[in-house]
Amino acid sequence: MMKPRHFTSLLDLSSEELKQIITRAIELKNKRDPNYQPLKGQILAMIFEKSSTRTRISFEAGMVHFGGSALFLSPRDTQLGRGEPLQDSAKVISSMVDCIMLRTNKHETVTTFAQHSSVPVINGLTDEQHPCQLLADMQTFFEYRGDIKGKTVAWIGDGNNMCNSYIHAAMQLDFTLNIACPPGYFPQQAYIETAGKHVKLFDSAIEAAKDSALIATDVWTSMGQEDEQAIRELAFRDYQINSAIMSAAQSDALFMHCLPAHRGEEVTSEVIDGSQSVVFPEAENRLHAQKALLEFLLC
Ligand code: CP
Ligand code: NVA
């Protein structure tokens, strides 16, 4: 049997394939043809170890648009939560559905599933990466500003799962990523090293923002880190995206945030609700980008 393609990381696809998915996402968004149902009768299993609004709804709606359906599975109500081995679960689930999407604590859960699944596996967020969000972010940039190749993007805040996927996007789509984080919160060295010249590290948020065509950030406390909230609020104090940061960037710079956001913490209301913010088209694009991804993996 042929090995299925997976999307556990942006690096699972070639740069050409990623661009093809972005172009296709824009096309699907503009056409919105209800008669186009390439996944008729197909089933996506969605395993969520953590909460979700956008990821769950966009995958479920996308499958329905394409004539298929989606199953929401929580470890609390399946044998996964009672310790059934991942290998066994991957083999069994993939024998009954056409694609599996997982949102898990550990990145290895998704890669282990991919190793043992007979159908494509999609990473819907792990502690290390959030590649589906990057498809939507890149689609949004292409829609508003055209090709991102050669541009500078600033990631300011936590060197977290979103930041790691931005590093991969910089490598794949050939832009420079300026990363500004408080000491101790930079991405893991392995991610920085593989990116080579595509990543530049900064202590100062303002310096990172200079000449950037896009400013992106995320929450200071990700899911699973709730105990660190107070200490993180202090550590990230100087890394808030406010009008001073936006003024340091290019005059037409866009602002992105994967959401959910905390106004007054990582971003001011003035910025996230202001004219440079594209956070809501960015969120909507989860639907279009993932439909393009499902079509790529399953058709
Ligand atoms: N941005 C994102 O992944 O949102 P959800 O956690 O709501 O899925
Ligand atoms: N970094 C955040 C992203 C949420 C979509 C988290 O992991 O909680």
mmCIF file of C-alpha atoms and ligand atoms in Angstrom:
data_model
loop_
_atom_site.group_PDB
_atom_site.id
_atom_site.type_symbol
_atom_site.label_atom_id
_atom_site.label_comp_id
_atom_site.label_asym_id
_atom_site.label_seq_id
_atom_site.Cartn_x
_atom_site.Cartn_y
_atom_site.Cartn_z
ATOM 1 C CA MET A 1 0.000 0.000 0.000
ATOM 2 C CA MET A 2 1.222 3.505 -0.847
ATOM 3 C CA LYS A 3 2.254 5.642 2.157
ATOM 4 C CA PRO A 4 -0.185 8.539 2.594
ATOM 5 C CA ARG A 5 1.008 12.162 2.611
ATOM 6 C CA HIS A 6 0.783 13.858 6.011
ATOM 7 C CA PHE A 7 0.719 17.454 7.239
ATOM 8 C CA THR A 8 2.360 17.245 10.661
ATOM 9 C CA SER A 9 4.526 20.272 9.867
ATOM 10 C CA LEU A 10 4.941 22.868 7.109
ATOM 11 C CA LEU A 11 8.128 20.977 6.244
ATOM 12 C CA ASP A 12 6.135 17.890 5.174
ATOM 13 C CA LEU A 13 5.307 19.655 1.908
ATOM 14 C CA SER A 14 7.562 21.225 -0.669
ATOM 15 C CA SER A 15 7.650 24.956 -1.068
ATOM 16 C CA GLU A 16 5.857 24.581 -4.434
ATOM 17 C CA GLU A 17 3.122 22.456 -2.860
ATOM 18 C CA LEU A 18 2.568 25.036 -0.112
ATOM 19 C CA LYS A 19 2.242 27.846 -2.648
ATOM 20 C CA GLN A 20 -0.160 25.696 -4.655
ATOM 21 C CA ILE A 21 -2.350 25.226 -1.536
ATOM 22 C CA ILE A 22 -2.324 28.976 -0.802
ATOM 23 C CA THR A 23 -3.339 29.812 -4.378
ATOM 24 C CA ARG A 24 -6.048 27.166 -4.290
ATOM 25 C CA ALA A 25 -7.365 28.456 -0.936
ATOM 26 C CA ILE A 26 -7.832 31.924 -2.453
ATOM 27 C CA GLU A 27 -9.586 30.373 -5.454
ATOM 28 C CA LEU A 28 -11.946 28.281 -3.286
ATOM 29 C CA LYS A 29 -12.763 31.363 -1.197
ATOM 30 C CA ASN A 30 -13.632 33.432 -4.253
ATOM 31 C CA LYS A 31 -15.646 30.722 -6.045
ATOM 32 C CA ARG A 32 -17.637 29.207 -3.151
ATOM 33 C CA ASP A 33 -19.265 26.614 -5.416
ATOM 34 C CA PRO A 34 -21.757 24.543 -3.347
ATOM 35 C CA ASN A 35 -21.854 21.897 -6.082
ATOM 36 C CA TYR A 36 -18.148 21.170 -5.779
ATOM 37 C CA GLN A 37 -18.107 18.154 -3.453
ATOM 38 C CA PRO A 38 -14.853 16.261 -4.032
ATOM 39 C CA LEU A 39 -14.976 14.501 -0.632
ATOM 40 C CA LYS A 40 -18.472 13.018 -0.908
ATOM 41 C CA GLY A 41 -18.866 10.244 1.661
ATOM 42 C CA GLN A 42 -15.410 10.802 3.156
ATOM 43 C CA ILE A 43 -14.857 11.121 6.893
ATOM 44 C CA LEU A 44 -12.387 13.204 8.885
ATOM 45 C CA ALA A 45 -11.733 12.094 12.484
ATOM 46 C CA MET A 46 -10.761 15.024 14.720
ATOM 47 C CA ILE A 47 -9.009 14.239 18.010
ATOM 48 C CA PHE A 48 -8.800 17.153 20.435
ATOM 49 C CA GLU A 49 -6.747 16.927 23.637
ATOM 50 C CA LYS A 50 -7.123 20.715 24.023
ATOM 51 C CA SER A 51 -9.882 23.278 23.477
ATOM 52 C CA SER A 52 -10.618 24.818 20.091
ATOM 53 C CA THR A 53 -13.071 27.115 18.369
ATOM 54 C CA ARG A 54 -11.564 27.917 14.956
ATOM 55 C CA THR A 55 -9.815 24.619 14.240
ATOM 56 C CA ARG A 56 -12.788 22.478 15.082
ATOM 57 C CA ILE A 57 -15.361 24.596 13.240
ATOM 58 C CA SER A 58 -13.243 25.203 10.141
ATOM 59 C CA PHE A 59 -12.425 21.514 9.640
ATOM 60 C CA GLU A 60 -15.993 20.417 10.322
ATOM 61 C CA ALA A 61 -17.538 23.070 8.062
ATOM 62 C CA GLY A 62 -14.935 22.402 5.360
ATOM 63 C CA MET A 63 -15.722 18.675 5.296
ATOM 64 C CA VAL A 64 -19.465 19.380 5.063
ATOM 65 C CA HIS A 65 -18.912 21.890 2.211
ATOM 66 C CA PHE A 66 -16.981 19.207 0.345
ATOM 67 C CA GLY A 67 -19.748 16.609 0.792
ATOM 68 C CA GLY A 68 -18.071 14.675 3.610
ATOM 69 C CA SER A 69 -18.372 14.702 7.371
ATOM 70 C CA ALA A 70 -16.258 15.082 10.493
ATOM 71 C CA LEU A 71 -16.212 13.229 13.809
ATOM 72 C CA PHE A 72 -15.254 15.092 16.984
ATOM 73 C CA LEU A 73 -13.353 12.767 19.319
ATOM 74 C CA SER A 74 -12.213 13.683 22.791
ATOM 75 C CA PRO A 75 -9.676 11.559 24.685
ATOM 76 C CA ARG A 76 -12.060 11.834 27.644
ATOM 77 C CA ASP A 77 -14.670 9.759 25.852
ATOM 78 C CA THR A 78 -12.469 7.413 23.803
ATOM 79 C CA GLN A 79 -10.029 4.691 24.825
ATOM 80 C CA LEU A 80 -7.182 7.105 23.991
ATOM 81 C CA GLY A 81 -7.709 8.774 27.346
ATOM 82 C CA ARG A 82 -7.496 5.387 29.087
ATOM 83 C CA GLY A 83 -4.085 4.620 27.653
ATOM 84 C CA GLU A 84 -4.767 2.590 24.490
ATOM 85 C CA PRO A 85 -1.425 2.681 22.645
ATOM 86 C CA LEU A 86 -1.161 5.417 19.991
ATOM 87 C CA GLN A 87 0.007 2.859 17.425
ATOM 88 C CA ASP A 88 -3.095 0.713 17.930
ATOM 89 C CA SER A 89 -5.399 3.736 17.918
ATOM 90 C CA ALA A 90 -3.835 5.068 14.710
ATOM 91 C CA LYS A 91 -4.219 1.702 12.966
ATOM 92 C CA VAL A 92 -7.837 1.243 14.064
ATOM 93 C CA ILE A 93 -9.063 4.788 13.448
ATOM 94 C CA SER A 94 -7.352 5.005 10.049
ATOM 95 C CA SER A 95 -9.003 1.751 8.994
ATOM 96 C CA MET A 96 -12.410 3.420 9.360
ATOM 97 C CA VAL A 97 -11.951 7.039 8.213
ATOM 98 C CA ASP A 98 -10.234 8.865 5.338
ATOM 99 C CA CYS A 99 -8.201 11.437 7.251
ATOM 100 C CA ILE A 100 -7.255 12.192 10.875
ATOM 101 C CA MET A 101 -6.686 15.606 12.427
ATOM 102 C CA LEU A 102 -5.156 15.844 15.890
ATOM 103 C CA ARG A 103 -4.653 18.650 18.396
ATOM 104 C CA THR A 104 -2.374 17.261 21.067
ATOM 105 C CA ASN A 105 -0.139 18.290 23.934
ATOM 106 C CA LYS A 106 2.952 16.488 22.686
ATOM 107 C CA HIS A 107 4.130 16.924 19.102
ATOM 108 C CA GLU A 108 5.280 13.273 19.122
ATOM 109 C CA THR A 109 1.672 12.132 19.482
ATOM 110 C CA VAL A 110 0.951 13.521 16.016
ATOM 111 C CA THR A 111 4.132 12.142 14.437
ATOM 112 C CA THR A 112 3.549 8.706 16.013
ATOM 113 C CA PHE A 113 -0.013 8.706 14.679
ATOM 114 C CA ALA A 114 1.312 9.601 11.227
ATOM 115 C CA GLN A 115 3.785 6.694 11.332
ATOM 116 C CA HIS A 116 1.045 4.170 12.016
ATOM 117 C CA SER A 117 -1.894 5.636 10.101
ATOM 118 C CA SER A 118 -2.918 4.354 6.689
ATOM 119 C CA VAL A 119 -4.588 7.720 5.896
ATOM 120 C CA PRO A 120 -3.280 11.332 5.935
ATOM 121 C CA VAL A 121 -2.680 12.857 9.380
ATOM 122 C CA ILE A 122 -3.002 16.618 9.944
ATOM 123 C CA ASN A 123 -1.491 18.577 12.837
ATOM 124 C CA GLY A 124 -4.217 20.801 14.290
ATOM 125 C CA LEU A 125 -1.745 22.231 16.884
ATOM 126 C CA THR A 126 0.794 20.685 19.195
ATOM 127 C CA ASP A 127 3.087 22.125 21.876
ATOM 128 C CA GLU A 128 5.651 22.659 19.093
ATOM 129 C CA GLN A 129 3.834 23.643 15.906
ATOM 130 C CA HIS A 130 0.622 25.025 14.418
ATOM 131 C CA PRO A 131 1.041 24.579 10.655
ATOM 132 C CA CYS A 132 -2.658 24.932 9.700
ATOM 133 C CA GLN A 133 -2.671 28.433 11.183
ATOM 134 C CA LEU A 134 0.293 29.350 8.996
ATOM 135 C CA LEU A 135 -1.563 28.260 5.863
ATOM 136 C CA ALA A 136 -4.272 30.767 6.799
ATOM 137 C CA ASP A 137 -1.798 33.507 7.770
ATOM 138 C CA MET A 138 0.125 33.125 4.529
ATOM 139 C CA GLN A 139 -3.078 33.051 2.479
ATOM 140 C CA THR A 140 -4.091 36.311 4.181
ATOM 141 C CA PHE A 141 -0.753 37.966 3.437
ATOM 142 C CA PHE A 142 -0.912 36.892 -0.223
ATOM 143 C CA GLU A 143 -4.463 38.271 -0.494
ATOM 144 C CA TYR A 144 -3.602 41.661 0.977
ATOM 145 C CA ARG A 145 -0.036 42.190 -0.194
ATOM 146 C CA GLY A 146 0.928 39.546 -2.784
ATOM 147 C CA ASP A 147 3.956 37.268 -2.521
ATOM 148 C CA ILE A 148 5.743 37.307 0.840
ATOM 149 C CA LYS A 149 9.107 36.276 -0.700
ATOM 150 C CA GLY A 150 11.862 38.705 0.247
ATOM 151 C CA LYS A 151 9.740 40.560 2.850
ATOM 152 C CA THR A 152 10.513 40.969 6.541
ATOM 153 C CA VAL A 153 8.064 39.661 9.132
ATOM 154 C CA ALA A 154 8.360 40.344 12.878
ATOM 155 C CA TRP A 155 7.343 37.750 15.440
ATOM 156 C CA ILE A 156 7.181 39.513 18.797
ATOM 157 C CA GLY A 157 6.277 37.685 22.031
ATOM 158 C CA ASP A 158 6.601 34.039 22.947
ATOM 159 C CA GLY A 159 8.864 31.677 20.985
ATOM 160 C CA ASN A 160 6.037 29.130 21.018
ATOM 161 C CA ASN A 161 4.291 26.712 18.623
ATOM 162 C CA MET A 162 3.120 29.574 16.386
ATOM 163 C CA CYS A 163 6.614 31.046 16.286
ATOM 164 C CA ASN A 164 8.097 27.683 15.275
ATOM 165 C CA SER A 165 5.639 27.394 12.404
ATOM 166 C CA TYR A 166 6.467 30.987 11.356
ATOM 167 C CA ILE A 167 10.117 29.868 11.224
ATOM 168 C CA HIS A 168 9.117 27.039 8.880
ATOM 169 C CA ALA A 169 7.057 29.430 6.758
ATOM 170 C CA ALA A 170 10.061 31.773 6.447
ATOM 171 C CA MET A 171 12.165 28.849 5.168
ATOM 172 C CA GLN A 172 9.516 27.579 2.770
ATOM 173 C CA LEU A 173 8.310 30.907 1.378
ATOM 174 C CA ASP A 174 11.662 32.661 1.517
ATOM 175 C CA PHE A 175 11.117 35.622 3.839
ATOM 176 C CA THR A 176 13.095 36.955 6.801
ATOM 177 C CA LEU A 177 11.633 36.424 10.263
ATOM 178 C CA ASN A 178 12.743 38.870 12.969
ATOM 179 C CA ILE A 179 12.048 37.239 16.340
ATOM 180 C CA ALA A 180 11.926 39.322 19.533
ATOM 181 C CA CYS A 181 11.331 37.468 22.822
ATOM 182 C CA PRO A 182 12.195 38.045 26.474
ATOM 183 C CA PRO A 183 15.281 36.140 27.657
ATOM 184 C CA GLY A 184 14.397 32.487 28.192
ATOM 185 C CA TYR A 185 11.422 32.555 25.824
ATOM 186 C CA PHE A 186 13.127 32.224 22.434
ATOM 187 C CA PRO A 187 12.255 29.181 20.298
ATOM 188 C CA GLN A 188 14.266 26.005 20.821
ATOM 189 C CA GLN A 189 17.736 26.137 19.277
ATOM 190 C CA ALA A 190 16.939 23.324 16.820
ATOM 191 C CA TYR A 191 14.232 25.433 15.138
ATOM 192 C CA ILE A 192 16.503 28.482 14.954
ATOM 193 C CA GLU A 193 19.410 26.487 13.564
ATOM 194 C CA THR A 194 17.489 24.839 10.722
ATOM 195 C CA ALA A 195 16.207 28.245 9.608
ATOM 196 C CA GLY A 196 19.698 29.682 8.984
ATOM 197 C CA LYS A 197 19.592 33.109 7.342
ATOM 198 C CA HIS A 198 15.797 33.235 7.381
ATOM 199 C CA VAL A 199 15.725 34.056 11.111
ATOM 200 C CA LYS A 200 17.171 37.041 12.993
ATOM 201 C CA LEU A 201 16.973 37.288 16.790
ATOM 202 C CA PHE A 202 16.298 40.529 18.708
ATOM 203 C CA ASP A 203 16.024 41.590 22.363
ATOM 204 C CA SER A 204 14.095 44.709 21.442
ATOM 205 C CA ALA A 205 10.553 44.519 20.068
ATOM 206 C CA ILE A 206 10.923 47.917 18.353
ATOM 207 C CA GLU A 207 14.130 46.858 16.596
ATOM 208 C CA ALA A 208 12.474 43.658 15.351
ATOM 209 C CA ALA A 209 9.499 45.606 14.014
ATOM 210 C CA LYS A 210 11.607 47.959 11.875
ATOM 211 C CA ASP A 211 10.943 47.569 8.120
ATOM 212 C CA SER A 212 8.518 44.702 8.712
ATOM 213 C CA ALA A 213 5.608 44.160 6.344
ATOM 214 C CA LEU A 214 3.798 42.014 8.915
ATOM 215 C CA ILE A 215 3.752 42.045 12.709
ATOM 216 C CA ALA A 216 2.550 38.806 14.288
ATOM 217 C CA THR A 217 2.086 37.735 17.866
ATOM 218 C CA ASP A 218 0.222 35.245 20.031
ATOM 219 C CA VAL A 219 -0.828 34.817 23.649
ATOM 220 C CA TRP A 220 1.857 34.996 26.317
ATOM 221 C CA THR A 221 0.486 31.902 28.053
ATOM 222 C CA SER A 222 -0.403 29.003 25.795
ATOM 223 C CA MET A 223 -2.797 26.171 26.603
ATOM 224 C CA GLY A 224 -1.230 23.975 29.248
ATOM 225 C CA GLN A 225 0.917 26.792 30.726
ATOM 226 C CA GLU A 226 -1.825 28.377 32.842
ATOM 227 C CA ASP A 227 0.221 27.965 36.056
ATOM 228 C CA GLU A 228 2.854 30.324 34.621
ATOM 229 C CA GLN A 229 0.395 33.154 33.819
ATOM 230 C CA ALA A 230 1.621 35.597 36.504
ATOM 231 C CA ILE A 231 5.312 35.087 35.836
ATOM 232 C CA ARG A 232 4.773 35.379 32.080
ATOM 233 C CA GLU A 233 2.795 38.630 32.398
ATOM 234 C CA LEU A 234 5.882 40.152 34.018
ATOM 235 C CA ALA A 235 8.383 38.624 31.598
ATOM 236 C CA PHE A 236 6.517 39.782 28.481
ATOM 237 C CA ARG A 237 5.688 43.324 29.680
ATOM 238 C CA ASP A 238 7.933 44.969 27.072
ATOM 239 C CA TYR A 239 6.735 42.793 24.211
ATOM 240 C CA GLN A 240 3.173 44.051 23.794
ATOM 241 C CA ILE A 241 2.099 45.005 20.268
ATOM 242 C CA ASN A 242 0.962 48.619 20.596
ATOM 243 C CA SER A 243 0.898 51.658 18.332
ATOM 244 C CA ALA A 244 4.601 52.385 18.996
ATOM 245 C CA ILE A 245 5.510 48.956 17.605
ATOM 246 C CA MET A 246 3.201 49.361 14.609
ATOM 247 C CA SER A 247 4.739 52.796 13.897
ATOM 248 C CA ALA A 248 8.225 51.263 13.794
ATOM 249 C CA ALA A 249 7.131 48.835 11.052
ATOM 250 C CA GLN A 250 6.400 49.699 7.426
ATOM 251 C CA SER A 251 3.555 52.208 7.176
ATOM 252 C CA ASP A 252 1.293 49.615 5.523
ATOM 253 C CA ALA A 253 2.317 46.716 7.791
ATOM 254 C CA LEU A 254 -0.389 44.175 8.605
ATOM 255 C CA PHE A 255 -1.096 42.845 12.104
ATOM 256 C CA MET A 256 -1.918 39.152 12.626
ATOM 257 C CA HIS A 257 -2.813 37.046 15.666
ATOM 258 C CA CYS A 258 -4.076 33.457 15.472
ATOM 259 C CA LEU A 259 -6.684 34.180 18.197
ATOM 260 C CA PRO A 260 -7.947 33.853 20.843
ATOM 261 C CA ALA A 261 -6.353 37.169 21.923
ATOM 262 C CA HIS A 262 -6.089 38.995 25.219
ATOM 263 C CA ARG A 263 -6.572 42.716 24.645
ATOM 264 C CA GLY A 264 -4.364 44.710 27.008
ATOM 265 C CA GLU A 265 -1.828 41.874 27.311
ATOM 266 C CA GLU A 266 0.004 40.827 24.122
ATOM 267 C CA VAL A 267 -1.839 43.409 21.999
ATOM 268 C CA THR A 268 -3.689 46.654 22.644
ATOM 269 C CA SER A 269 -7.324 47.065 21.500
ATOM 270 C CA GLU A 270 -6.129 49.974 19.408
ATOM 271 C CA VAL A 271 -3.979 47.639 17.302
ATOM 272 C CA ILE A 272 -6.104 44.489 17.124
ATOM 273 C CA ASP A 273 -9.264 46.481 16.395
ATOM 274 C CA GLY A 274 -7.432 49.019 14.235
ATOM 275 C CA SER A 275 -7.079 49.480 10.480
ATOM 276 C CA GLN A 276 -3.877 47.442 10.082
ATOM 277 C CA SER A 277 -5.296 44.358 11.775
ATOM 278 C CA VAL A 278 -6.460 41.458 9.573
ATOM 279 C CA VAL A 279 -7.209 39.017 12.388
ATOM 280 C CA PHE A 280 -10.774 38.251 11.296
ATOM 281 C CA PRO A 281 -10.035 37.515 7.619
ATOM 282 C CA GLU A 282 -7.081 35.521 8.980
ATOM 283 C CA ALA A 283 -9.465 33.459 11.149
ATOM 284 C CA GLU A 284 -11.927 32.959 8.277
ATOM 285 C CA ASN A 285 -9.090 31.779 6.069
ATOM 286 C CA ARG A 286 -8.624 28.753 8.322
ATOM 287 C CA LEU A 287 -11.700 27.394 6.521
ATOM 288 C CA HIS A 288 -10.483 28.079 2.991
ATOM 289 C CA ALA A 289 -6.851 27.082 3.574
ATOM 290 C CA GLN A 290 -7.820 23.785 5.216
ATOM 291 C CA LYS A 291 -10.280 22.968 2.436
ATOM 292 C CA ALA A 292 -7.381 23.414 0.013
ATOM 293 C CA LEU A 293 -5.228 21.210 2.275
ATOM 294 C CA LEU A 294 -7.895 18.466 2.480
ATOM 295 C CA GLU A 295 -8.297 18.541 -1.300
ATOM 296 C CA PHE A 296 -4.501 18.286 -1.714
ATOM 297 C CA LEU A 297 -4.203 15.343 0.682
ATOM 298 C CA LEU A 298 -7.326 13.413 -0.264
ATOM 299 C CA CYS A 299 -8.107 13.978 -3.941
HETATM 300 N N1 CP B 1 -6.178 29.814 16.177
HETATM 301 C C1 CP B 1 -6.693 28.635 16.602
HETATM 302 O O1 CP B 1 -6.140 27.563 16.352
HETATM 303 O O2 CP B 1 -7.866 28.754 17.248
HETATM 304 P P1 CP B 1 -8.630 27.625 18.077
HETATM 305 O O3 CP B 1 -7.799 27.314 19.295
HETATM 306 O O4 CP B 1 -9.942 28.274 18.418
HETATM 307 O O5 CP B 1 -8.793 26.419 17.219
HETATM 308 N N1 NVA B 2 -0.014 29.312 21.289
HETATM 309 C C1 NVA B 2 -1.418 29.100 21.503
HETATM 310 C C2 NVA B 2 -2.148 29.030 20.204
HETATM 311 C C3 NVA B 2 -3.638 28.846 20.311
HETATM 312 C C4 NVA B 2 -4.340 28.733 18.990
HETATM 313 C C5 NVA B 2 -1.614 27.835 22.318
HETATM 314 O O1 NVA B 2 -0.928 26.838 22.059
HETATM 315 O O2 NVA B 2 -2.429 27.852 23.236
#
